[in-house]
Coordinates of C-alpha atoms in Angstrom, one line a residue:
X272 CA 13.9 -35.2 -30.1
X273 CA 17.6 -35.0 -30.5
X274 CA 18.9 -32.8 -28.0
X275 CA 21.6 -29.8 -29.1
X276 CA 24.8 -30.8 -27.8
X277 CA 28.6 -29.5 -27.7
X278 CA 31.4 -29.7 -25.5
X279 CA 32.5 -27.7 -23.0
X280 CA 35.8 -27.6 -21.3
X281 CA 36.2 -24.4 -19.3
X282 CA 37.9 -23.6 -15.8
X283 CA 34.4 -23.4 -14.2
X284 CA 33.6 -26.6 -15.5
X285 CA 37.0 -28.0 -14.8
X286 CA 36.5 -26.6 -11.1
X287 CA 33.4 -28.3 -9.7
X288 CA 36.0 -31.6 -9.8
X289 CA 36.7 -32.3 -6.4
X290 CA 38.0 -35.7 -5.5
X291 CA 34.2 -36.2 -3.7
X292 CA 33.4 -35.5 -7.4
X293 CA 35.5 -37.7 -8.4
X294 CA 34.7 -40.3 -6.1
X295 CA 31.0 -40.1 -6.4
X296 CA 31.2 -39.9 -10.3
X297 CA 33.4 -43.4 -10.3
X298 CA 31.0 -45.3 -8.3
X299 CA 27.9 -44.5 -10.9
X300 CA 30.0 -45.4 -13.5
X301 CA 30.8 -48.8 -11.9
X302 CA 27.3 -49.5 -11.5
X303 CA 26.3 -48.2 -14.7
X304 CA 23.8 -45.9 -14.4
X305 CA 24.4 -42.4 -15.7
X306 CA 25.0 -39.2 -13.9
X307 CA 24.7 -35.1 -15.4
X308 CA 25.5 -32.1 -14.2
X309 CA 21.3 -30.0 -14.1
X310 CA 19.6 -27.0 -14.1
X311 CA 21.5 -23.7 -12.5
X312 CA 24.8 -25.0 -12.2
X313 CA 25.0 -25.6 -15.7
X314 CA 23.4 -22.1 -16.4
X315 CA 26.2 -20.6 -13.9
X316 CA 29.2 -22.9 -15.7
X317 CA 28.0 -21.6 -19.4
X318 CA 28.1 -17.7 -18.0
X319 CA 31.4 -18.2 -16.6
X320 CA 30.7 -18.2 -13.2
X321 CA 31.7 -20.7 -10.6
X322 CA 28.1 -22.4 -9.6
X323 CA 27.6 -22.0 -5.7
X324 CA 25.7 -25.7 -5.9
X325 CA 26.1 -28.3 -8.3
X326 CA 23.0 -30.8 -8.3
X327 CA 22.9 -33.6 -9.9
X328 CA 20.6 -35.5 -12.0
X329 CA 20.6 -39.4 -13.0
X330 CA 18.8 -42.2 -14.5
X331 CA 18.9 -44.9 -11.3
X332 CA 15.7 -44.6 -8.9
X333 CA 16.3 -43.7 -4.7
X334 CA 16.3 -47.3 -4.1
X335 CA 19.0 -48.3 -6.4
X336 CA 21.0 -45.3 -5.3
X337 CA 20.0 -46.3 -1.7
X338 CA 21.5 -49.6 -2.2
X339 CA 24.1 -48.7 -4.5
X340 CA 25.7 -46.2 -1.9
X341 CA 25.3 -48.8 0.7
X342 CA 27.1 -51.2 -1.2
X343 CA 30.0 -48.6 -1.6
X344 CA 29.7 -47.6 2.0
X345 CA 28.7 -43.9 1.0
X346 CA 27.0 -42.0 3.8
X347 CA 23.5 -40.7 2.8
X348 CA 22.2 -37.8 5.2
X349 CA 18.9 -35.5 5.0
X350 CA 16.1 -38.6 3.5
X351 CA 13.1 -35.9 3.8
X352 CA 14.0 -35.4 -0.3
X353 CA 13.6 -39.1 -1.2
X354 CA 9.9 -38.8 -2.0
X355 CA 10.6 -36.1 -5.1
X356 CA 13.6 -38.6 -5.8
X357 CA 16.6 -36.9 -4.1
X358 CA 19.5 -38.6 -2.5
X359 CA 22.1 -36.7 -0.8
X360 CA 25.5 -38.6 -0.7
X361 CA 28.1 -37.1 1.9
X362 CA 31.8 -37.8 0.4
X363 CA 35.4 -36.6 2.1
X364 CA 32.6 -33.9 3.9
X365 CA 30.9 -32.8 0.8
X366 CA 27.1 -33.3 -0.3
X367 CA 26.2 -34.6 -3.2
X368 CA 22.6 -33.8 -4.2
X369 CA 21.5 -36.8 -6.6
X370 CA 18.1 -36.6 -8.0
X371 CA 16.1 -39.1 -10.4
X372 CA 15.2 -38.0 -13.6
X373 CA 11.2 -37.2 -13.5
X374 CA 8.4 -36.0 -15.0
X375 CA 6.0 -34.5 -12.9
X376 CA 2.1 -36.3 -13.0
X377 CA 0.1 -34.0 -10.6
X378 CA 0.8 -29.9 -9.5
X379 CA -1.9 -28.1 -7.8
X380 CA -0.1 -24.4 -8.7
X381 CA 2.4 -25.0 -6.0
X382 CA 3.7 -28.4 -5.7
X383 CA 4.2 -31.6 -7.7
X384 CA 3.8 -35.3 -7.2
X385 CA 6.7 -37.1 -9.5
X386 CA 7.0 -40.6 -11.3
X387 CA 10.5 -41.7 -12.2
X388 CA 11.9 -41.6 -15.7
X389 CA 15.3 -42.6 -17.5
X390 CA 14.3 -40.4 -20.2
X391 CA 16.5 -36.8 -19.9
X392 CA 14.0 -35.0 -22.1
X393 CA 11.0 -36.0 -20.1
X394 CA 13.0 -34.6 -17.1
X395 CA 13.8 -31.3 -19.3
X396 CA 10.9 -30.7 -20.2
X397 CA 9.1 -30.2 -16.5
X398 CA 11.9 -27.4 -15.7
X399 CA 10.7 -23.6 -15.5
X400 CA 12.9 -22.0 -18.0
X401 CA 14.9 -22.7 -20.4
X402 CA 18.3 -21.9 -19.2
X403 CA 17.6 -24.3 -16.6
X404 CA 16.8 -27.1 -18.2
X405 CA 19.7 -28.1 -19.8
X406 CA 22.4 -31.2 -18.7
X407 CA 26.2 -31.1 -18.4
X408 CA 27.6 -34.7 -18.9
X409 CA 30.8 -35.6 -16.7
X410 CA 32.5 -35.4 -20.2
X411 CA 31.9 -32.2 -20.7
X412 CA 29.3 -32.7 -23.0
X413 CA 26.6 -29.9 -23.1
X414 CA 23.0 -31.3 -23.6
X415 CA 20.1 -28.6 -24.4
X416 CA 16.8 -29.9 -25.8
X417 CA 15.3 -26.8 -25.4
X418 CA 16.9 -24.1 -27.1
X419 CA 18.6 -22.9 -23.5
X420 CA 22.4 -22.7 -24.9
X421 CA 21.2 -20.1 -27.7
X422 CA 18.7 -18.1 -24.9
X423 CA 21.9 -17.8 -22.5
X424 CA 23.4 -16.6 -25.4
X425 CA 20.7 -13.9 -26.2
X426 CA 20.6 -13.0 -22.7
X427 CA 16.4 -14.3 -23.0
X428 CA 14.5 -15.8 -20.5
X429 CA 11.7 -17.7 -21.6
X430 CA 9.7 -20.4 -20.2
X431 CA 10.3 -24.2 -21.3
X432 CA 7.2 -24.7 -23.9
X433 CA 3.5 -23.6 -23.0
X434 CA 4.1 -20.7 -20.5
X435 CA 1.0 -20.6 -19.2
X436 CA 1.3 -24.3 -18.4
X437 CA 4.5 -23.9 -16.8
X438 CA 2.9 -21.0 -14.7
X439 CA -0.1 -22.9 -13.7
X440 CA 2.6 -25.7 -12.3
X441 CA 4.0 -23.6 -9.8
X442 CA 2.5 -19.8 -9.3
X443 CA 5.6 -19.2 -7.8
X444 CA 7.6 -19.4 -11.6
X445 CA 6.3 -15.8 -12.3
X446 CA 8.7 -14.4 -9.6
X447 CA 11.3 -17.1 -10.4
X448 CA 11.2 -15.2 -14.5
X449 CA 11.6 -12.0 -12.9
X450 CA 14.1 -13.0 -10.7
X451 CA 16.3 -14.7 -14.0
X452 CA 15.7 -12.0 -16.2
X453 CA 17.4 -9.8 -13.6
X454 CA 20.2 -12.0 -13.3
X455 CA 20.4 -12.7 -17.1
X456 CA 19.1 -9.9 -19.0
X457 CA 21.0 -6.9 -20.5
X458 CA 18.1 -5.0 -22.1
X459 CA 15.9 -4.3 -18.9
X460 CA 12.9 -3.2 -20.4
X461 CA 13.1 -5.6 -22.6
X462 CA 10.4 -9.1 -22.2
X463 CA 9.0 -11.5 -24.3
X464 CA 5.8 -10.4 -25.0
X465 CA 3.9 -13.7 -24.8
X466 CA 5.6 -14.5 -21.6
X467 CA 4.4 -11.2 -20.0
X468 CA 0.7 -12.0 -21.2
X469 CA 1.2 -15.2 -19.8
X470 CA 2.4 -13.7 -16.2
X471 CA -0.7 -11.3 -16.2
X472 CA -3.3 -13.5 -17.2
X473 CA -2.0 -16.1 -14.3
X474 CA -1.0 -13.4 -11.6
X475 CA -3.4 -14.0 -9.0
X476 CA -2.1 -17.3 -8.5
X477 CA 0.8 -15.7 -6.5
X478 CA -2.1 -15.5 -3.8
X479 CA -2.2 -19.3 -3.0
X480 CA 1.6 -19.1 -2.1
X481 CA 2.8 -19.1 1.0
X482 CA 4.1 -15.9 2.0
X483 CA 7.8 -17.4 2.9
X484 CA 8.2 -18.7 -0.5
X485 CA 7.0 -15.1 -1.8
X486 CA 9.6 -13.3 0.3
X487 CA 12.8 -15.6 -0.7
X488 CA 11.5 -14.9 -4.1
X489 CA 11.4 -10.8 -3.5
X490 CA 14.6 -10.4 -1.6
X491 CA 16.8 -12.4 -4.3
X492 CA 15.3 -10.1 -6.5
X493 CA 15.8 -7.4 -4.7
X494 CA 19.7 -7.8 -4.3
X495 CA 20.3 -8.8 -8.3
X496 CA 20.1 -5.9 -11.2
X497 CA 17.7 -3.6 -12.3
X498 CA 15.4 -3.8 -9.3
X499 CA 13.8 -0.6 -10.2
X500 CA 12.5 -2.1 -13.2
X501 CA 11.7 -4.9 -12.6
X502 CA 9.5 -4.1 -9.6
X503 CA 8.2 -1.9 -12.0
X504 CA 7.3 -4.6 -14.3
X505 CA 5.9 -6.7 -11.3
X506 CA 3.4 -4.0 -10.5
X507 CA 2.4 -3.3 -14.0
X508 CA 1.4 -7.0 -14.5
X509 CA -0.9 -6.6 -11.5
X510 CA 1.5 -8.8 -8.9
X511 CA 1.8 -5.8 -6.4
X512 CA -1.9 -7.0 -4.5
X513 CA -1.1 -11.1 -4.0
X514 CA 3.1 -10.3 -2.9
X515 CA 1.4 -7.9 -0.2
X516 CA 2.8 -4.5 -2.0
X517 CA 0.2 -1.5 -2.3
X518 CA -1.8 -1.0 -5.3
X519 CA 0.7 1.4 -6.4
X520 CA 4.3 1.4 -4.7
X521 CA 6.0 3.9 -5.0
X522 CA 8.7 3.0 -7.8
X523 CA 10.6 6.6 -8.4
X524 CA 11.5 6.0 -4.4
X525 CA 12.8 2.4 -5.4
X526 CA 14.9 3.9 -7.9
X527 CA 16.1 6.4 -6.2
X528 CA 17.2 4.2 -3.1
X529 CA 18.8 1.7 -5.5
X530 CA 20.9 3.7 -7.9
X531 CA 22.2 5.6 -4.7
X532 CA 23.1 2.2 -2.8
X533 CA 23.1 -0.4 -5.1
X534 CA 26.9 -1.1 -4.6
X535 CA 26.2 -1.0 -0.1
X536 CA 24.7 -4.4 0.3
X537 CA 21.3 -3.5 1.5
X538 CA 19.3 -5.5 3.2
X539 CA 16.4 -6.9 0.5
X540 CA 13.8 -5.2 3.3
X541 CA 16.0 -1.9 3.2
X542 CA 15.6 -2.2 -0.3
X543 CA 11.7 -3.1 -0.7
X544 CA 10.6 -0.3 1.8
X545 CA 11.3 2.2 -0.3
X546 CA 7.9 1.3 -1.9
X547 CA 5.9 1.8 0.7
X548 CA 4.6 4.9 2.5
X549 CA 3.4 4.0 5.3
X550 CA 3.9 1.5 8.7
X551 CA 0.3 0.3 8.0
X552 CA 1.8 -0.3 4.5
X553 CA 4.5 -1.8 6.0
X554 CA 2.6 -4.2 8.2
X555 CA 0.3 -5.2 5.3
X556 CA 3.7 -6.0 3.4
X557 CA 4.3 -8.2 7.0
X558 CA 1.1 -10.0 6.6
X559 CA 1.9 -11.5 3.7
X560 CA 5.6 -12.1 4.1
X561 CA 5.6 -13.4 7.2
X562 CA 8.9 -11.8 8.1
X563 CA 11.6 -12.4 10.9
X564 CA 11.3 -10.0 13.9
X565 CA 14.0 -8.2 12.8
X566 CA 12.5 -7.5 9.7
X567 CA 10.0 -6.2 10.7
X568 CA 11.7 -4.2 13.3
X569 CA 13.9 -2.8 10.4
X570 CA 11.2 -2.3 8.0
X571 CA 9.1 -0.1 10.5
X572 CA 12.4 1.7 11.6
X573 CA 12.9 2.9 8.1
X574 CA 9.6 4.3 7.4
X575 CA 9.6 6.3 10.9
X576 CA 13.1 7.9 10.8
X577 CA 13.8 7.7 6.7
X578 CA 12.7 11.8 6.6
X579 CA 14.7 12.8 9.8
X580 CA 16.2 15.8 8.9
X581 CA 19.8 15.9 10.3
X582 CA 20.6 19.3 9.5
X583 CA 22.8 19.9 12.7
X584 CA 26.7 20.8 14.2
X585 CA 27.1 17.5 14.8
X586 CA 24.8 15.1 12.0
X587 CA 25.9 12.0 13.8
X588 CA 23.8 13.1 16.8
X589 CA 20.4 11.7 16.2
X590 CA 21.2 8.4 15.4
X591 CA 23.5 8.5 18.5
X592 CA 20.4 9.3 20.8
X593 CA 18.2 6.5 18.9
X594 CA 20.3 3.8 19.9
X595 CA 19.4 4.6 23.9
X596 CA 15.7 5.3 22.9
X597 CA 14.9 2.8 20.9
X598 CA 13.7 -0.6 22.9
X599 CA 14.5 -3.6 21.8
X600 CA 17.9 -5.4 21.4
X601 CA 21.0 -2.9 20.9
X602 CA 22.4 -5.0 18.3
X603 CA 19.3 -5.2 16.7
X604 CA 18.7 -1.1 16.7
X605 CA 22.4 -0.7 15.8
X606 CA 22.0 -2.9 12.4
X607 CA 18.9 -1.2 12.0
X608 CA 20.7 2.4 12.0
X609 CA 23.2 1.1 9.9
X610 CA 20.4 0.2 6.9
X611 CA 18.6 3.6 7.4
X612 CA 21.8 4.7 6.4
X613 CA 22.4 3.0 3.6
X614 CA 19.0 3.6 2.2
X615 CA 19.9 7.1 2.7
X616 CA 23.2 7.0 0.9
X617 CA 25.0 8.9 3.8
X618 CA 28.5 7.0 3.4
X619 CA 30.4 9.7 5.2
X620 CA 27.9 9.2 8.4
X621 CA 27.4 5.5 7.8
X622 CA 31.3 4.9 8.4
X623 CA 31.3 7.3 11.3
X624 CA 28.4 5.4 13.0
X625 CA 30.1 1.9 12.3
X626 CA 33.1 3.0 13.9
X627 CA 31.4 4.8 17.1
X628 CA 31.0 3.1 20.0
X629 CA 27.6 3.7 22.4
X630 CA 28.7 4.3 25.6
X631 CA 27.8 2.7 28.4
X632 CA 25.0 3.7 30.8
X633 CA 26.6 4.0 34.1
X634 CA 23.8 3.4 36.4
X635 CA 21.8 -0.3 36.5
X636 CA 18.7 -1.3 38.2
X637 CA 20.7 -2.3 41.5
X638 CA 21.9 0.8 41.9
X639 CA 18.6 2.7 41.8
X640 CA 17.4 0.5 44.3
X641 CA 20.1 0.9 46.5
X642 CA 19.2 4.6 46.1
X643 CA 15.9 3.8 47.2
X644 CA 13.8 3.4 43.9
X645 CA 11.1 1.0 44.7
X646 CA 11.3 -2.5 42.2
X647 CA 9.7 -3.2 39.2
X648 CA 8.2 -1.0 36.6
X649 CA 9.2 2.1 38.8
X650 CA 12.8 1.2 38.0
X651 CA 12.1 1.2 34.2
X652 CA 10.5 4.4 34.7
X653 CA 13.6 6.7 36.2
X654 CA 15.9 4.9 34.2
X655 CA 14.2 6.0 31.1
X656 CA 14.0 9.5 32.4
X657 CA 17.7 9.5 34.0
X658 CA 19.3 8.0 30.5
X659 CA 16.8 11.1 28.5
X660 CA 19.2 13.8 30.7
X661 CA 22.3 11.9 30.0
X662 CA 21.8 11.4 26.6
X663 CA 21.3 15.2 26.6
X664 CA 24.8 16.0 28.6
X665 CA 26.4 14.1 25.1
X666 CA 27.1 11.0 27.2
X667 CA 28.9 13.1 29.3
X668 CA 26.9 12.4 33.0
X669 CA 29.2 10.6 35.3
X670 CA 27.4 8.0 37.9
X671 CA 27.5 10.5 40.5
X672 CA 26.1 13.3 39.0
X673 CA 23.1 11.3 37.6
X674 CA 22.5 10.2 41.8
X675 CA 22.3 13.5 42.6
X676 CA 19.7 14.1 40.3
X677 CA 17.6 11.4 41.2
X678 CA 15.6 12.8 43.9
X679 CA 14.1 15.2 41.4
X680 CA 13.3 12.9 38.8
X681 CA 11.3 10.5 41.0
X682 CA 9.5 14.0 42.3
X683 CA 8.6 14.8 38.6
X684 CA 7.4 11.1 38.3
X685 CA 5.7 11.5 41.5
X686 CA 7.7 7.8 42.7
X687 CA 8.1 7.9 46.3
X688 CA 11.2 6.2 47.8
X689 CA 11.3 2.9 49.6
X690 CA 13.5 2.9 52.9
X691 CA 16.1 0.6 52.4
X692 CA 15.8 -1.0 56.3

C-alpha cells in the first residue's frame, strides 16, 4: 500500500530541531537506518501546535540502537521500555524516545506482546486512530497510510481499520476516542456512527482496566472541550458502570459547573464531582479510580459543602471558619476551598480567599499544659473547643484572653487539671 505523502515545512515542524535533534538524527543517518517523527507529535505539528513530546519511530531493533549509541558514546537512561522496543537516548540533556517499528502478535484487551518490523505500514497499522498513525520524515515529508492527514482535516476521529478489533486490543481506546474527539472535534454531537456501535457493543471491557489507567484517561478528558457532552456520550454508550460513575450522573450539574468554570483550571475531580450526588457516590467513584488522598479529600469536600448557602454580611466567613475545622493538612483544606470555589463560580470570593491569610492560633499544646491540661487526647480536646470560641470572636481572641477562659472549658469537658509539681 502506497502511503499518502506531502511535505511539510512549518514553524512547528521547524521547532522540534534542537541541536540534540540534530545530533541524534546525524548519527542514524551515519549508520543507516531510518528515523520518523510518530503518532501525536505529528498530529500536534499538522494542527499547528508545538508537540509537548516528540517520539520517535525507526527501522533498527534495541540491540542495534543499543550498540549503535554505544559506539557513538550516547547515554541511554530508563531500559524498563526495551522489551516493547523503546530506547531512550539522553543528548546535550534532552531524551530522545526511539522505538522500533512493530506490529503487535498477542493483546489480552489491555496490553501487547510486540515482534519487530522494518515495515512503517505494519507499525501504522497497530496504532488506535487514525490521526495517530501517521510518520513525519526528518525531511519534512508527511507519510499517512491511513487516511489520518484528510481526518485531521475533517476534524474526525475514527479508529485505524476494524474498530472493534482495535477496541478489543486495548479496552482502554474507547476513552482514548473520547478523549481525541474532544481535543479534535468541532461538531460535538457529532460521531461516527459505526464507531459508537463499536464502543457500546465493547464497553464492558473498560471493567478489566485498572482503575489508574481509567482515571488518567477521565481527568484529560475532563480538562479538554465539551466535557458536558462528551460525558454525556460516555454514559449513553453504557461506560458510566465499569469507570465507577452512577448509573445515571448527573450531566445538567456537569454542564452547569463547566460552562461557569471552564476558563478556572479546575481540578479534573472538581470537575467529575459534579456528577455525583452523593459521598457514597463519591467513594464508589474512589473504588474504582484509586485516587490520591487528596483527591479524595477534595472530592468528598465538594459534595458536603457544594450547597452551603453563604447568604451572610460577610460571605467570606464560612470558608474562613472551615479552614480551622477541617482536620487534615491546612494546605490541603486551603486547595480544597479554593476548588469548591471554582466549581461554584464565585470569582469575586475565590480572589478574596486566595489573597486572605488564616491567622495563626495563638495557643499550642505546651502552653495548655503549662496551664495544667493533662497530655494527650485531653489536649486535642480543649484546643478544639478553645479554637471553636476564637474562631467565633473573628480571629480576634488574644493568648491571654483565651487562658482565662480555660478553666471553664475544661469544666464543660469535665477535664480535670494536672498540678504542674
Amino acid at each position: 500500500k502506497v502511503p499518502f505523502t506531502m511535505k511539510i515545512d512549518t514553524p512547528e515542524f521547524r521547532g522540534i530541531f534542537s541541536p540534540g535533534l540534530q545530533t541524534l538524527l546525524d548519527i542514524f543517518e551515519r549508520h543507516k537506518y531510518e528515523i520518523r517523527v510518530a503518532g501525536g507529535a505529528v498530529r500536534d505539528i499538522l494542527l499547528g501546535k508545538h508537540p509537548k513530546d516528540v517520539d520517535f519511530a525507526t527501522t533498527a531493533t534495541p540491540d542495534q540502537m543499543k550498540e549503535m549509541f554505544t559506539e557513538e558514546d550516547v547515554r541511554m537512561i530508563n531500559m524498563k521500555g526495551e522489551k516493547h522496543g523503546t530506547i531512550t537516548a539522553r543528548i546535550d540533556n534532552e531524551n530522545f524516545e526511539v522505538t522500533t517499528l512493530r506490529i503487535d502478535v498477542t493483546t489480552d484487551g489491555r496490553h501487547a506482546e510486540v515482534m519487530f518490523t522494518t515495515d512503517w505500514e505494519l507499525d501504522a497499522n497497530r496504532r488506535d486512530l487514525t490521526i495517530n498513525s501517521m510518520f513525519l520524515g526528518v525531511d519534512g515529508t508527511l507519510y499517512d497510510y491511513f487516511g489520518g492527514y484528510e481526518d485531521l482535516k475533517n476534524r474526525q476521529v475514527l479508529f485505524v481499520g476494524n474498530a472493534k478489533k482495535r477496541i478489543q486490543e486495548d479496552y482502554l481506546r474507547i476513552l482514548r476516542y473520547f478523549r481525541f474527539f474532544g481535543r479534535i472535534t468541532e461538531k460535538p454531537e457529532f460521531h461516527d456512527e459505526d464507531t459508537i456501535v463499536a464502543i457500546k457493543d465493547n464497553v464492558e471491557g473498560l471493567g478489566r482496566i485498572s482503575g489508574e489507567r481509567i482515571w488518567q484517561e477521565l481527568s484529560k478528558i475532563s480538562s479538554g472541550n465539551y466535557v458536558g457532552s462528551i460525558i454525556q456520550k460516555i454514559t449513553e454508550v453504557g461506560a458510566a458502570p465499569y469507570i465507577g460513575l452512577p448509573k445515571d450522573p448527573n450531566i445538567n450539574e456537569l454542564k452547569c459547573v463547566w460552562e461557569r468554570g471552564k476558563n478556572l483550571n479546575m481540578h479534573p475531580l472538581t470537575v467529575l464531582v459534579s456528577l455525583l450526588n452523593s459521598q457514597q457516590e463519591m467513594m464508589t467513584f474512589h473504588a474504582r479510580c484509586k485516587f490520591s488522598t487528596f483527591e479524595r479529600e477534595l472530592g468528598l469536600f465538594i459534595v458536603e459543602h457544594r450547597n452551603t448557602d453563604c447568604k451572610s454580611d460577610n460571605p467570606l466567613r464560612p470558608y474562613q471558619i472551615l479552614i480551622f475545622k477541617t482536620d487534615g493538612k491546612l494546605s490541603d483544606t486551603r486547595a480544597h476551598i479554593i476548588e469548591l470555589l471554582k466549581y461554584k463560580a464565585d470569582l469575586a470570593l475565590l480572589h478574596e480567599f486566595k489573597t486572605w491569610e488564616p491567622p495563626k492560633f495563638p495557643l499550642n499544646g505546651n502552653l495548655l499544659k503549662e496551664h495544667g491540661v493533662p497530655v494527650g487526647k485531653p489536649i486535642g480536646r480543649v484546643m478544639k473547643e478553645l479554637k471553636l470560641h476564637w474562631i467565633e470572636t473573628d480571629f480576634k481572641m488574644t493568648q491571654d484572653e483565651l487562658i482565662e477562659l480555660l478553666p471553664k472549658v475544661m469544666e464543660e469537658l469535665n477535664i480535670k487539671t494536672q498540678s504542674m509539681n
